[in-house]
Amino acid sequence: MTYYINFYFRGICYDEDEITGEFSAPDHNVQCSFLYNRHTEECKIRNNNKPIEEIEPLPIFWLLRKLKETGKLNERESRECY
């Protein structure tokens, strides 16, 4: 299981059913595209540079929390800790 501290979501598109976009975590050398089904809570990873087992789980919970708090997601969302 990977714990991401610094990560970036780009190209975020969402509706009532799903959230899609690109994810990167430079500290772990991870890049991928994702499709998250909001009803089934399943996340599909594609265009990945590492095996899926080394990438999962993506911090989708962070996006969902941000969406709940602000009522929207920007096209780019990130978390950086120093």
PDB file with one MODEL, atoms N, CA, C and O in Angstrom:
MODEL        1
ATOM      1  N   MET A   1       0.839  -1.175   0.000  1.00  0.00           N
ATOM      2  CA  MET A   1       0.000   0.000   0.000  1.00  0.00           C
ATOM      3  C   MET A   1       0.889   1.245   0.000  1.00  0.00           C
ATOM      4  O   MET A   1       1.834   1.346   0.782  1.00  0.00           O
ATOM      5  N   THR A   2       0.579   2.171  -0.870  1.00  0.00           N
ATOM      6  CA  THR A   2       1.348   3.400  -0.987  1.00  0.00           C
ATOM      7  C   THR A   2       0.611   4.540  -0.290  1.00  0.00           C
ATOM      8  O   THR A   2      -0.600   4.695  -0.450  1.00  0.00           O
ATOM      9  N   TYR A   3       1.342   5.329   0.478  1.00  0.00           N
ATOM     10  CA  TYR A   3       0.784   6.519   1.111  1.00  0.00           C
ATOM     11  C   TYR A   3       1.370   7.734   0.417  1.00  0.00           C
ATOM     12  O   TYR A   3       2.574   7.986   0.485  1.00  0.00           O
ATOM     13  N   TYR A   4       0.508   8.480  -0.247  1.00  0.00           N
ATOM     14  CA  TYR A   4       0.951   9.648  -0.990  1.00  0.00           C
ATOM     15  C   TYR A   4       0.868  10.888  -0.110  1.00  0.00           C
ATOM     16  O   TYR A   4      -0.156  11.136   0.527  1.00  0.00           O
ATOM     17  N   ILE A   5       1.940  11.659  -0.076  1.00  0.00           N
ATOM     18  CA  ILE A   5       1.962  12.906   0.687  1.00  0.00           C
ATOM     19  C   ILE A   5       1.802  14.082  -0.262  1.00  0.00           C
ATOM     20  O   ILE A   5       0.960  14.951  -0.035  1.00  0.00           O
ATOM     21  N   ASN A   6       2.591  14.119  -1.312  1.00  0.00           N
ATOM     22  CA  ASN A   6       2.486  15.161  -2.339  1.00  0.00           C
ATOM     23  C   ASN A   6       1.908  14.526  -3.592  1.00  0.00           C
ATOM     24  O   ASN A   6       2.453  13.551  -4.109  1.00  0.00           O
ATOM     25  N   PHE A   7       0.793  15.083  -4.086  1.00  0.00           N
ATOM     26  CA  PHE A   7       0.193  14.523  -5.288  1.00  0.00           C
ATOM     27  C   PHE A   7      -0.578  15.591  -6.042  1.00  0.00           C
ATOM     28  O   PHE A   7      -0.936  16.637  -5.502  1.00  0.00           O
ATOM     29  N   TYR A   8      -0.821  15.288  -7.319  1.00  0.00           N
ATOM     30  CA  TYR A   8      -1.455  16.238  -8.231  1.00  0.00           C
ATOM     31  C   TYR A   8      -2.514  15.537  -9.066  1.00  0.00           C
ATOM     32  O   TYR A   8      -2.273  14.462  -9.617  1.00  0.00           O
ATOM     33  N   PHE A   9      -3.668  16.141  -9.155  1.00  0.00           N
ATOM     34  CA  PHE A   9      -4.722  15.699 -10.056  1.00  0.00           C
ATOM     35  C   PHE A   9      -4.854  16.758 -11.128  1.00  0.00           C
ATOM     36  O   PHE A   9      -4.919  17.947 -10.818  1.00  0.00           O
ATOM     37  N   ARG A  10      -4.896  16.347 -12.384  1.00  0.00           N
ATOM     38  CA  ARG A  10      -5.029  17.289 -13.503  1.00  0.00           C
ATOM     39  C   ARG A  10      -6.116  16.806 -14.442  1.00  0.00           C
ATOM     40  O   ARG A  10      -6.433  15.617 -14.489  1.00  0.00           O
ATOM     41  N   GLY A  11      -6.685  17.742 -15.189  1.00  0.00           N
ATOM     42  CA  GLY A  11      -7.706  17.391 -16.172  1.00  0.00           C
ATOM     43  C   GLY A  11      -8.938  16.764 -15.548  1.00  0.00           C
ATOM     44  O   GLY A  11      -9.560  15.883 -16.140  1.00  0.00           O
ATOM     45  N   ILE A  12      -9.289  17.212 -14.364  1.00  0.00           N
ATOM     46  CA  ILE A  12     -10.413  16.621 -13.650  1.00  0.00           C
ATOM     47  C   ILE A  12     -11.733  16.984 -14.329  1.00  0.00           C
ATOM     48  O   ILE A  12     -12.016  18.154 -14.586  1.00  0.00           O
ATOM     49  N   CYS A  13     -12.520  15.970 -14.608  1.00  0.00           N
ATOM     50  CA  CYS A  13     -13.892  16.118 -15.101  1.00  0.00           C
ATOM     51  C   CYS A  13     -14.759  15.244 -14.207  1.00  0.00           C
ATOM     52  O   CYS A  13     -14.366  14.134 -13.850  1.00  0.00           O
ATOM     53  N   TYR A  14     -15.928  15.738 -13.846  1.00  0.00           N
ATOM     54  CA  TYR A  14     -16.784  14.934 -12.979  1.00  0.00           C
ATOM     55  C   TYR A  14     -18.248  15.257 -13.209  1.00  0.00           C
ATOM     56  O   TYR A  14     -18.612  16.324 -13.704  1.00  0.00           O
ATOM     57  N   ASP A  15     -19.064  14.299 -12.832  1.00  0.00           N
ATOM     58  CA  ASP A  15     -20.512  14.469 -12.837  1.00  0.00           C
ATOM     59  C   ASP A  15     -21.060  13.626 -11.687  1.00  0.00           C
ATOM     60  O   ASP A  15     -20.301  13.209 -10.812  1.00  0.00           O
ATOM     61  N   GLU A  16     -22.336  13.378 -11.679  1.00  0.00           N
ATOM     62  CA  GLU A  16     -22.953  12.609 -10.596  1.00  0.00           C
ATOM     63  C   GLU A  16     -22.490  11.159 -10.570  1.00  0.00           C
ATOM     64  O   GLU A  16     -22.573  10.499  -9.534  1.00  0.00           O
ATOM     65  N   ASP A  17     -22.002  10.659 -11.702  1.00  0.00           N
ATOM     66  CA  ASP A  17     -21.642   9.254 -11.806  1.00  0.00           C
ATOM     67  C   ASP A  17     -20.159   8.956 -11.635  1.00  0.00           C
ATOM     68  O   ASP A  17     -19.798   7.941 -11.039  1.00  0.00           O
ATOM     69  N   GLU A  18     -19.289   9.834 -12.156  1.00  0.00           N
ATOM     70  CA  GLU A  18     -17.870   9.504 -12.133  1.00  0.00           C
ATOM     71  C   GLU A  18     -16.969  10.732 -12.089  1.00  0.00           C
ATOM     72  O   GLU A  18     -17.384  11.862 -12.347  1.00  0.00           O
ATOM     73  N   ILE A  19     -15.727  10.454 -11.751  1.00  0.00           N
ATOM     74  CA  ILE A  19     -14.662  11.456 -11.755  1.00  0.00           C
ATOM     75  C   ILE A  19     -13.542  10.872 -12.608  1.00  0.00           C
ATOM     76  O   ILE A  19     -13.148   9.723 -12.411  1.00  0.00           O
ATOM     77  N   THR A  20     -13.029  11.655 -13.551  1.00  0.00           N
ATOM     78  CA  THR A  20     -11.920  11.202 -14.388  1.00  0.00           C
ATOM     79  C   THR A  20     -10.811  12.250 -14.354  1.00  0.00           C
ATOM     80  O   THR A  20     -11.045  13.409 -14.010  1.00  0.00           O
ATOM     81  N   GLY A  21      -9.615  11.831 -14.711  1.00  0.00           N
ATOM     82  CA  GLY A  21      -8.501  12.761 -14.774  1.00  0.00           C
ATOM     83  C   GLY A  21      -7.172  12.038 -14.793  1.00  0.00           C
ATOM     84  O   GLY A  21      -7.090  10.835 -15.041  1.00  0.00           O
ATOM     85  N   GLU A  22      -6.140  12.810 -14.525  1.00  0.00           N
ATOM     86  CA  GLU A  22      -4.783  12.275 -14.463  1.00  0.00           C
ATOM     87  C   GLU A  22      -4.251  12.479 -13.057  1.00  0.00           C
ATOM     88  O   GLU A  22      -4.561  13.475 -12.404  1.00  0.00           O
ATOM     89  N   PHE A  23      -3.454  11.535 -12.599  1.00  0.00           N
ATOM     90  CA  PHE A  23      -2.878  11.582 -11.264  1.00  0.00           C
ATOM     91  C   PHE A  23      -1.371  11.461 -11.384  1.00  0.00           C
ATOM     92  O   PHE A  23      -0.864  10.688 -12.198  1.00  0.00           O
ATOM     93  N   SER A  24      -0.652  12.231 -10.569  1.00  0.00           N
ATOM     94  CA  SER A  24       0.799  12.067 -10.496  1.00  0.00           C
ATOM     95  C   SER A  24       1.275  12.302  -9.067  1.00  0.00           C
ATOM     96  O   SER A  24       0.724  13.113  -8.322  1.00  0.00           O
ATOM     97  N   ALA A  25       2.305  11.570  -8.725  1.00  0.00           N
ATOM     98  CA  ALA A  25       2.957  11.696  -7.425  1.00  0.00           C
ATOM     99  C   ALA A  25       4.455  11.596  -7.676  1.00  0.00           C
ATOM    100  O   ALA A  25       5.020  10.503  -7.664  1.00  0.00           O
ATOM    101  N   PRO A  26       5.100  12.741  -7.904  1.00  0.00           N
ATOM    102  CA  PRO A  26       6.528  12.733  -8.240  1.00  0.00           C
ATOM    103  C   PRO A  26       7.420  12.053  -7.198  1.00  0.00           C
ATOM    104  O   PRO A  26       8.437  11.458  -7.553  1.00  0.00           O
ATOM    105  N   ASP A  27       7.051  12.135  -5.923  1.00  0.00           N
ATOM    106  CA  ASP A  27       7.868  11.503  -4.880  1.00  0.00           C
ATOM    107  C   ASP A  27       7.938   9.983  -5.043  1.00  0.00           C
ATOM    108  O   ASP A  27       8.892   9.348  -4.594  1.00  0.00           O
ATOM    109  N   HIS A  28       6.923   9.409  -5.688  1.00  0.00           N
ATOM    110  CA  HIS A  28       6.870   7.958  -5.899  1.00  0.00           C
ATOM    111  C   HIS A  28       7.036   7.591  -7.368  1.00  0.00           C
ATOM    112  O   HIS A  28       6.924   6.421  -7.733  1.00  0.00           O
ATOM    113  N   ASN A  29       7.303   8.588  -8.214  1.00  0.00           N
ATOM    114  CA  ASN A  29       7.442   8.382  -9.657  1.00  0.00           C
ATOM    115  C   ASN A  29       6.210   7.670 -10.233  1.00  0.00           C
ATOM    116  O   ASN A  29       6.333   6.687 -10.963  1.00  0.00           O
ATOM    117  N   VAL A  30       5.022   8.183  -9.891  1.00  0.00           N
ATOM    118  CA  VAL A  30       3.764   7.586 -10.340  1.00  0.00           C
ATOM    119  C   VAL A  30       3.037   8.563 -11.249  1.00  0.00           C
ATOM    120  O   VAL A  30       2.924   9.751 -10.946  1.00  0.00           O
ATOM    121  N   GLN A  31       2.547   8.043 -12.365  1.00  0.00           N
ATOM    122  CA  GLN A  31       1.701   8.799 -13.284  1.00  0.00           C
ATOM    123  C   GLN A  31       0.671   7.843 -13.857  1.00  0.00           C
ATOM    124  O   GLN A  31       0.996   6.716 -14.230  1.00  0.00           O
ATOM    125  N   CYS A  32      -0.577   8.298 -13.926  1.00  0.00           N
ATOM    126  CA  CYS A  32      -1.624   7.462 -14.505  1.00  0.00           C
ATOM    127  C   CYS A  32      -2.869   8.292 -14.789  1.00  0.00           C
ATOM    128  O   CYS A  32      -2.991   9.433 -14.342  1.00  0.00           O
ATOM    129  N   SER A  33      -3.775   7.703 -15.529  1.00  0.00           N
ATOM    130  CA  SER A  33      -5.109   8.250 -15.723  1.00  0.00           C
ATOM    131  C   SER A  33      -6.039   7.387 -14.886  1.00  0.00           C
ATOM    132  O   SER A  33      -5.736   6.226 -14.612  1.00  0.00           O
ATOM    133  N   PHE A  34      -7.174   7.954 -14.479  1.00  0.00           N
ATOM    134  CA  PHE A  34      -8.097   7.193 -13.656  1.00  0.00           C
ATOM    135  C   PHE A  34      -9.536   7.504 -14.019  1.00  0.00           C
ATOM    136  O   PHE A  34      -9.849   8.558 -14.573  1.00  0.00           O
ATOM    137  N   LEU A  35     -10.392   6.565 -13.695  1.00  0.00           N
ATOM    138  CA  LEU A  35     -11.835   6.725 -13.813  1.00  0.00           C
ATOM    139  C   LEU A  35     -12.415   6.173 -12.521  1.00  0.00           C
ATOM    140  O   LEU A  35     -12.270   4.987 -12.226  1.00  0.00           O
ATOM    141  N   TYR A  36     -13.072   7.034 -11.753  1.00  0.00           N
ATOM    142  CA  TYR A  36     -13.648   6.633 -10.467  1.00  0.00           C
ATOM    143  C   TYR A  36     -15.162   6.654 -10.568  1.00  0.00           C
ATOM    144  O   TYR A  36     -15.751   7.689 -10.881  1.00  0.00           O
ATOM    145  N   ASN A  37     -15.794   5.521 -10.306  1.00  0.00           N
ATOM    146  CA  ASN A  37     -17.246   5.413 -10.309  1.00  0.00           C
ATOM    147  C   ASN A  37     -17.742   5.801  -8.921  1.00  0.00           C
ATOM    148  O   ASN A  37     -17.441   5.120  -7.941  1.00  0.00           O
ATOM    149  N   ARG A  38     -18.498   6.889  -8.836  1.00  0.00           N
ATOM    150  CA  ARG A  38     -18.956   7.399  -7.541  1.00  0.00           C
ATOM    151  C   ARG A  38     -20.017   6.518  -6.900  1.00  0.00           C
ATOM    152  O   ARG A  38     -20.213   6.589  -5.687  1.00  0.00           O
ATOM    153  N   HIS A  39     -20.707   5.687  -7.679  1.00  0.00           N
ATOM    154  CA  HIS A  39     -21.751   4.819  -7.125  1.00  0.00           C
ATOM    155  C   HIS A  39     -21.163   3.521  -6.576  1.00  0.00           C
ATOM    156  O   HIS A  39     -21.500   3.099  -5.469  1.00  0.00           O
ATOM    157  N   THR A  40     -20.292   2.897  -7.345  1.00  0.00           N
ATOM    158  CA  THR A  40     -19.711   1.619  -6.924  1.00  0.00           C
ATOM    159  C   THR A  40     -18.419   1.813  -6.128  1.00  0.00           C
ATOM    160  O   THR A  40     -17.924   0.869  -5.511  1.00  0.00           O
ATOM    161  N   GLU A  41     -17.868   3.035  -6.140  1.00  0.00           N
ATOM    162  CA  GLU A  41     -16.605   3.378  -5.465  1.00  0.00           C
ATOM    163  C   GLU A  41     -15.428   2.577  -6.013  1.00  0.00           C
ATOM    164  O   GLU A  41     -14.471   2.299  -5.291  1.00  0.00           O
ATOM    165  N   GLU A  42     -15.503   2.209  -7.290  1.00  0.00           N
ATOM    166  CA  GLU A  42     -14.412   1.507  -7.952  1.00  0.00           C
ATOM    167  C   GLU A  42     -13.574   2.499  -8.750  1.00  0.00           C
ATOM    168  O   GLU A  42     -14.100   3.430  -9.359  1.00  0.00           O
ATOM    169  N   CYS A  43     -12.272   2.284  -8.736  1.00  0.00           N
ATOM    170  CA  CYS A  43     -11.355   3.143  -9.465  1.00  0.00           C
ATOM    171  C   CYS A  43     -10.600   2.305 -10.491  1.00  0.00           C
ATOM    172  O   CYS A  43      -9.954   1.317 -10.144  1.00  0.00           O
ATOM    173  N   LYS A  44     -10.689   2.707 -11.754  1.00  0.00           N
ATOM    174  CA  LYS A  44      -9.963   2.044 -12.818  1.00  0.00           C
ATOM    175  C   LYS A  44      -8.765   2.904 -13.181  1.00  0.00           C
ATOM    176  O   LYS A  44      -8.895   4.106 -13.412  1.00  0.00           O
ATOM    177  N   ILE A  45      -7.611   2.283 -13.228  1.00  0.00           N
ATOM    178  CA  ILE A  45      -6.359   2.970 -13.545  1.00  0.00           C
ATOM    179  C   ILE A  45      -5.903   2.520 -14.924  1.00  0.00           C
ATOM    180  O   ILE A  45      -5.941   1.334 -15.254  1.00  0.00           O
ATOM    181  N   ARG A  46      -5.472   3.494 -15.725  1.00  0.00           N
ATOM    182  CA  ARG A  46      -4.961   3.181 -17.067  1.00  0.00           C
ATOM    183  C   ARG A  46      -3.825   4.148 -17.391  1.00  0.00           C
ATOM    184  O   ARG A  46      -3.584   5.105 -16.654  1.00  0.00           O
ATOM    185  N   ASN A  47      -3.141   3.895 -18.481  1.00  0.00           N
ATOM    186  CA  ASN A  47      -1.997   4.716 -18.900  1.00  0.00           C
ATOM    187  C   ASN A  47      -1.002   4.906 -17.750  1.00  0.00           C
ATOM    188  O   ASN A  47      -0.472   5.997 -17.541  1.00  0.00           O
ATOM    189  N   ASN A  48      -0.768   3.837 -17.023  1.00  0.00           N
ATOM    190  CA  ASN A  48       0.088   3.895 -15.842  1.00  0.00           C
ATOM    191  C   ASN A  48       1.539   3.567 -16.180  1.00  0.00           C
ATOM    192  O   ASN A  48       1.819   2.775 -17.080  1.00  0.00           O
ATOM    193  N   ASN A  49       2.449   4.187 -15.443  1.00  0.00           N
ATOM    194  CA  ASN A  49       3.876   3.955 -15.669  1.00  0.00           C
ATOM    195  C   ASN A  49       4.451   2.901 -14.726  1.00  0.00           C
ATOM    196  O   ASN A  49       5.625   2.548 -14.835  1.00  0.00           O
ATOM    197  N   LYS A  50       3.634   2.397 -13.802  1.00  0.00           N
ATOM    198  CA  LYS A  50       4.039   1.341 -12.873  1.00  0.00           C
ATOM    199  C   LYS A  50       2.909   0.326 -12.791  1.00  0.00           C
ATOM    200  O   LYS A  50       1.780   0.626 -13.181  1.00  0.00           O
ATOM    201  N   PRO A  51       3.197  -0.869 -12.289  1.00  0.00           N
ATOM    202  CA  PRO A  51       2.110  -1.835 -12.105  1.00  0.00           C
ATOM    203  C   PRO A  51       1.028  -1.272 -11.169  1.00  0.00           C
ATOM    204  O   PRO A  51       1.328  -0.553 -10.216  1.00  0.00           O
ATOM    205  N   ILE A  52      -0.206  -1.606 -11.454  1.00  0.00           N
ATOM    206  CA  ILE A  52      -1.323  -1.083 -10.668  1.00  0.00           C
ATOM    207  C   ILE A  52      -1.161  -1.409  -9.188  1.00  0.00           C
ATOM    208  O   ILE A  52      -1.531  -0.601  -8.336  1.00  0.00           O
ATOM    209  N   GLU A  53      -0.623  -2.564  -8.875  1.00  0.00           N
ATOM    210  CA  GLU A  53      -0.435  -2.959  -7.479  1.00  0.00           C
ATOM    211  C   GLU A  53       0.478  -1.988  -6.730  1.00  0.00           C
ATOM    212  O   GLU A  53       0.348  -1.825  -5.517  1.00  0.00           O
ATOM    213  N   GLU A  54       1.389  -1.349  -7.441  1.00  0.00           N
ATOM    214  CA  GLU A  54       2.303  -0.391  -6.821  1.00  0.00           C
ATOM    215  C   GLU A  54       1.694   1.008  -6.745  1.00  0.00           C
ATOM    216  O   GLU A  54       2.209   1.869  -6.032  1.00  0.00           O
ATOM    217  N   ILE A  55       0.616   1.238  -7.464  1.00  0.00           N
ATOM    218  CA  ILE A  55      -0.020   2.561  -7.505  1.00  0.00           C
ATOM    219  C   ILE A  55      -1.178   2.663  -6.523  1.00  0.00           C
ATOM    220  O   ILE A  55      -1.338   3.684  -5.855  1.00  0.00           O
ATOM    221  N   GLU A  56      -1.978   1.619  -6.432  1.00  0.00           N
ATOM    222  CA  GLU A  56      -3.186   1.663  -5.598  1.00  0.00           C
ATOM    223  C   GLU A  56      -2.851   1.728  -4.123  1.00  0.00           C
ATOM    224  O   GLU A  56      -1.816   1.213  -3.698  1.00  0.00           O
ATOM    225  N   PRO A  57      -3.699   2.345  -3.346  1.00  0.00           N
ATOM    226  CA  PRO A  57      -4.891   3.086  -3.739  1.00  0.00           C
ATOM    227  C   PRO A  57      -4.567   4.549  -4.032  1.00  0.00           C
ATOM    228  O   PRO A  57      -3.712   5.147  -3.378  1.00  0.00           O
ATOM    229  N   LEU A  58      -5.254   5.116  -5.017  1.00  0.00           N
ATOM    230  CA  LEU A  58      -5.134   6.551  -5.285  1.00  0.00           C
ATOM    231  C   LEU A  58      -5.886   7.305  -4.183  1.00  0.00           C
ATOM    232  O   LEU A  58      -6.858   6.783  -3.638  1.00  0.00           O
ATOM    233  N   PRO A  59      -5.456   8.503  -3.853  1.00  0.00           N
ATOM    234  CA  PRO A  59      -6.133   9.266  -2.795  1.00  0.00           C
ATOM    235  C   PRO A  59      -7.423   9.943  -3.283  1.00  0.00           C
ATOM    236  O   PRO A  59      -7.584  11.158  -3.175  1.00  0.00           O
ATOM    237  N   ILE A  60      -8.330   9.126  -3.818  1.00  0.00           N
ATOM    238  CA  ILE A  60      -9.612   9.635  -4.294  1.00  0.00           C
ATOM    239  C   ILE A  60     -10.410  10.215  -3.136  1.00  0.00           C
ATOM    240  O   ILE A  60     -11.177  11.161  -3.317  1.00  0.00           O
ATOM    241  N   PHE A  61     -10.228   9.644  -1.937  1.00  0.00           N
ATOM    242  CA  PHE A  61     -10.933  10.162  -0.760  1.00  0.00           C
ATOM    243  C   PHE A  61     -10.681  11.653  -0.583  1.00  0.00           C
ATOM    244  O   PHE A  61     -11.557  12.382  -0.117  1.00  0.00           O
ATOM    245  N   TRP A  62      -9.499  12.103  -0.949  1.00  0.00           N
ATOM    246  CA  TRP A  62      -9.141  13.504  -0.813  1.00  0.00           C
ATOM    247  C   TRP A  62      -9.978  14.369  -1.760  1.00  0.00           C
ATOM    248  O   TRP A  62     -10.457  15.439  -1.384  1.00  0.00           O
ATOM    249  N   LEU A  63     -10.146  13.883  -2.997  1.00  0.00           N
ATOM    250  CA  LEU A  63     -10.999  14.599  -3.959  1.00  0.00           C
ATOM    251  C   LEU A  63     -12.448  14.634  -3.483  1.00  0.00           C
ATOM    252  O   LEU A  63     -13.111  15.667  -3.577  1.00  0.00           O
ATOM    253  N   LEU A  64     -12.934  13.515  -2.976  1.00  0.00           N
ATOM    254  CA  LEU A  64     -14.320  13.453  -2.506  1.00  0.00           C
ATOM    255  C   LEU A  64     -14.547  14.392  -1.320  1.00  0.00           C
ATOM    256  O   LEU A  64     -15.587  15.043  -1.226  1.00  0.00           O
ATOM    257  N   ARG A  65     -13.572  14.454  -0.424  1.00  0.00           N
ATOM    258  CA  ARG A  65     -13.678  15.369   0.717  1.00  0.00           C
ATOM    259  C   ARG A  65     -13.681  16.819   0.247  1.00  0.00           C
ATOM    260  O   ARG A  65     -14.465  17.632   0.737  1.00  0.00           O
ATOM    261  N   LYS A  66     -12.813  17.140  -0.693  1.00  0.00           N
ATOM    262  CA  LYS A  66     -12.749  18.500  -1.238  1.00  0.00           C
ATOM    263  C   LYS A  66     -14.063  18.861  -1.935  1.00  0.00           C
ATOM    264  O   LYS A  66     -14.554  19.980  -1.786  1.00  0.00           O
ATOM    265  N   LEU A  67     -14.630  17.929  -2.688  1.00  0.00           N
ATOM    266  CA  LEU A  67     -15.901  18.146  -3.367  1.00  0.00           C
ATOM    267  C   LEU A  67     -17.016  18.389  -2.356  1.00  0.00           C
ATOM    268  O   LEU A  67     -17.866  19.256  -2.557  1.00  0.00           O
ATOM    269  N   LYS A  68     -17.009  17.638  -1.292  1.00  0.00           N
ATOM    270  CA  LYS A  68     -18.030  17.805  -0.250  1.00  0.00           C
ATOM    271  C   LYS A  68     -17.877  19.148   0.465  1.00  0.00           C
ATOM    272  O   LYS A  68     -18.871  19.816   0.750  1.00  0.00           O
ATOM    273  N   GLU A  69     -16.640  19.543   0.753  1.00  0.00           N
ATOM    274  CA  GLU A  69     -16.384  20.794   1.478  1.00  0.00           C
ATOM    275  C   GLU A  69     -16.680  22.029   0.638  1.00  0.00           C
ATOM    276  O   GLU A  69     -17.270  22.986   1.139  1.00  0.00           O
ATOM    277  N   THR A  70     -16.281  22.023  -0.624  1.00  0.00           N
ATOM    278  CA  THR A  70     -16.402  23.225  -1.453  1.00  0.00           C
ATOM    279  C   THR A  70     -17.559  23.177  -2.446  1.00  0.00           C
ATOM    280  O   THR A  70     -17.957  24.205  -2.995  1.00  0.00           O
ATOM    281  N   GLY A  71     -18.093  21.984  -2.672  1.00  0.00           N
ATOM    282  CA  GLY A  71     -19.180  21.835  -3.627  1.00  0.00           C
ATOM    283  C   GLY A  71     -18.725  21.754  -5.072  1.00  0.00           C
ATOM    284  O   GLY A  71     -19.553  21.675  -5.980  1.00  0.00           O
ATOM    285  N   LYS A  72     -17.397  21.772  -5.298  1.00  0.00           N
ATOM    286  CA  LYS A  72     -16.882  21.688  -6.665  1.00  0.00           C
ATOM    287  C   LYS A  72     -15.446  21.209  -6.646  1.00  0.00           C
ATOM    288  O   LYS A  72     -14.779  21.219  -5.612  1.00  0.00           O
ATOM    289  N   LEU A  73     -14.983  20.787  -7.815  1.00  0.00           N
ATOM    290  CA  LEU A  73     -13.578  20.452  -8.017  1.00  0.00           C
ATOM    291  C   LEU A  73     -13.057  21.312  -9.150  1.00  0.00           C
ATOM    292  O   LEU A  73     -13.748  21.525 -10.146  1.00  0.00           O
ATOM    293  N   ASN A  74     -11.857  21.800  -9.000  1.00  0.00           N
ATOM    294  CA  ASN A  74     -11.197  22.529 -10.077  1.00  0.00           C
ATOM    295  C   ASN A  74     -10.597  21.537 -11.061  1.00  0.00           C
ATOM    296  O   ASN A  74     -10.468  20.352 -10.752  1.00  0.00           O
ATOM    297  N   GLU A  75     -10.234  22.010 -12.231  1.00  0.00           N
ATOM    298  CA  GLU A  75      -9.600  21.139 -13.215  1.00  0.00           C
ATOM    299  C   GLU A  75      -8.273  20.598 -12.699  1.00  0.00           C
ATOM    300  O   GLU A  75      -7.844  19.510 -13.082  1.00  0.00           O
ATOM    301  N   ARG A  76      -7.627  21.367 -11.824  1.00  0.00           N
ATOM    302  CA  ARG A  76      -6.380  20.942 -11.194  1.00  0.00           C
ATOM    303  C   ARG A  76      -6.527  21.045  -9.681  1.00  0.00           C
ATOM    304  O   ARG A  76      -6.923  22.082  -9.150  1.00  0.00           O
ATOM    305  N   GLU A  77      -6.211  19.985  -9.018  1.00  0.00           N
ATOM    306  CA  GLU A  77      -6.219  19.948  -7.556  1.00  0.00           C
ATOM    307  C   GLU A  77      -4.923  19.295  -7.112  1.00  0.00           C
ATOM    308  O   GLU A  77      -4.445  18.361  -7.755  1.00  0.00           O
ATOM    309  N   SER A  78      -4.360  19.772  -6.034  1.00  0.00           N
ATOM    310  CA  SER A  78      -3.098  19.187  -5.567  1.00  0.00           C
ATOM    311  C   SER A  78      -2.966  19.320  -4.065  1.00  0.00           C
ATOM    312  O   SER A  78      -3.616  20.142  -3.420  1.00  0.00           O
ATOM    313  N   ARG A  79      -2.104  18.484  -3.543  1.00  0.00           N
ATOM    314  CA  ARG A  79      -1.758  18.556  -2.123  1.00  0.00           C
ATOM    315  C   ARG A  79      -0.247  18.499  -2.047  1.00  0.00           C
ATOM    316  O   ARG A  79       0.382  17.550  -2.517  1.00  0.00           O
ATOM    317  N   GLU A  80       0.319  19.521  -1.454  1.00  0.00           N
ATOM    318  CA  GLU A  80       1.767  19.592  -1.282  1.00  0.00           C
ATOM    319  C   GLU A  80       2.073  19.838   0.183  1.00  0.00           C
ATOM    320  O   GLU A  80       1.546  20.771   0.788  1.00  0.00           O
ATOM    321  N   CYS A  81       2.912  19.013   0.742  1.00  0.00           N
ATOM    322  CA  CYS A  81       3.334  19.166   2.130  1.00  0.00           C
ATOM    323  C   CYS A  81       4.852  19.357   2.147  1.00  0.00           C
ATOM    324  O   CYS A  81       5.597  18.661   1.457  1.00  0.00           O
ATOM    325  N   TYR A  82       5.265  20.285   2.928  1.00  0.00           N
ATOM    326  CA  TYR A  82       6.707  20.569   3.000  1.00  0.00           C
ATOM    327  C   TYR A  82       7.236  20.250   4.375  1.00  0.00           C
ATOM    328  O   TYR A  82       8.427  20.423   4.633  1.00  0.00           O
TER     329      TYR A  82
ENDMDL
END
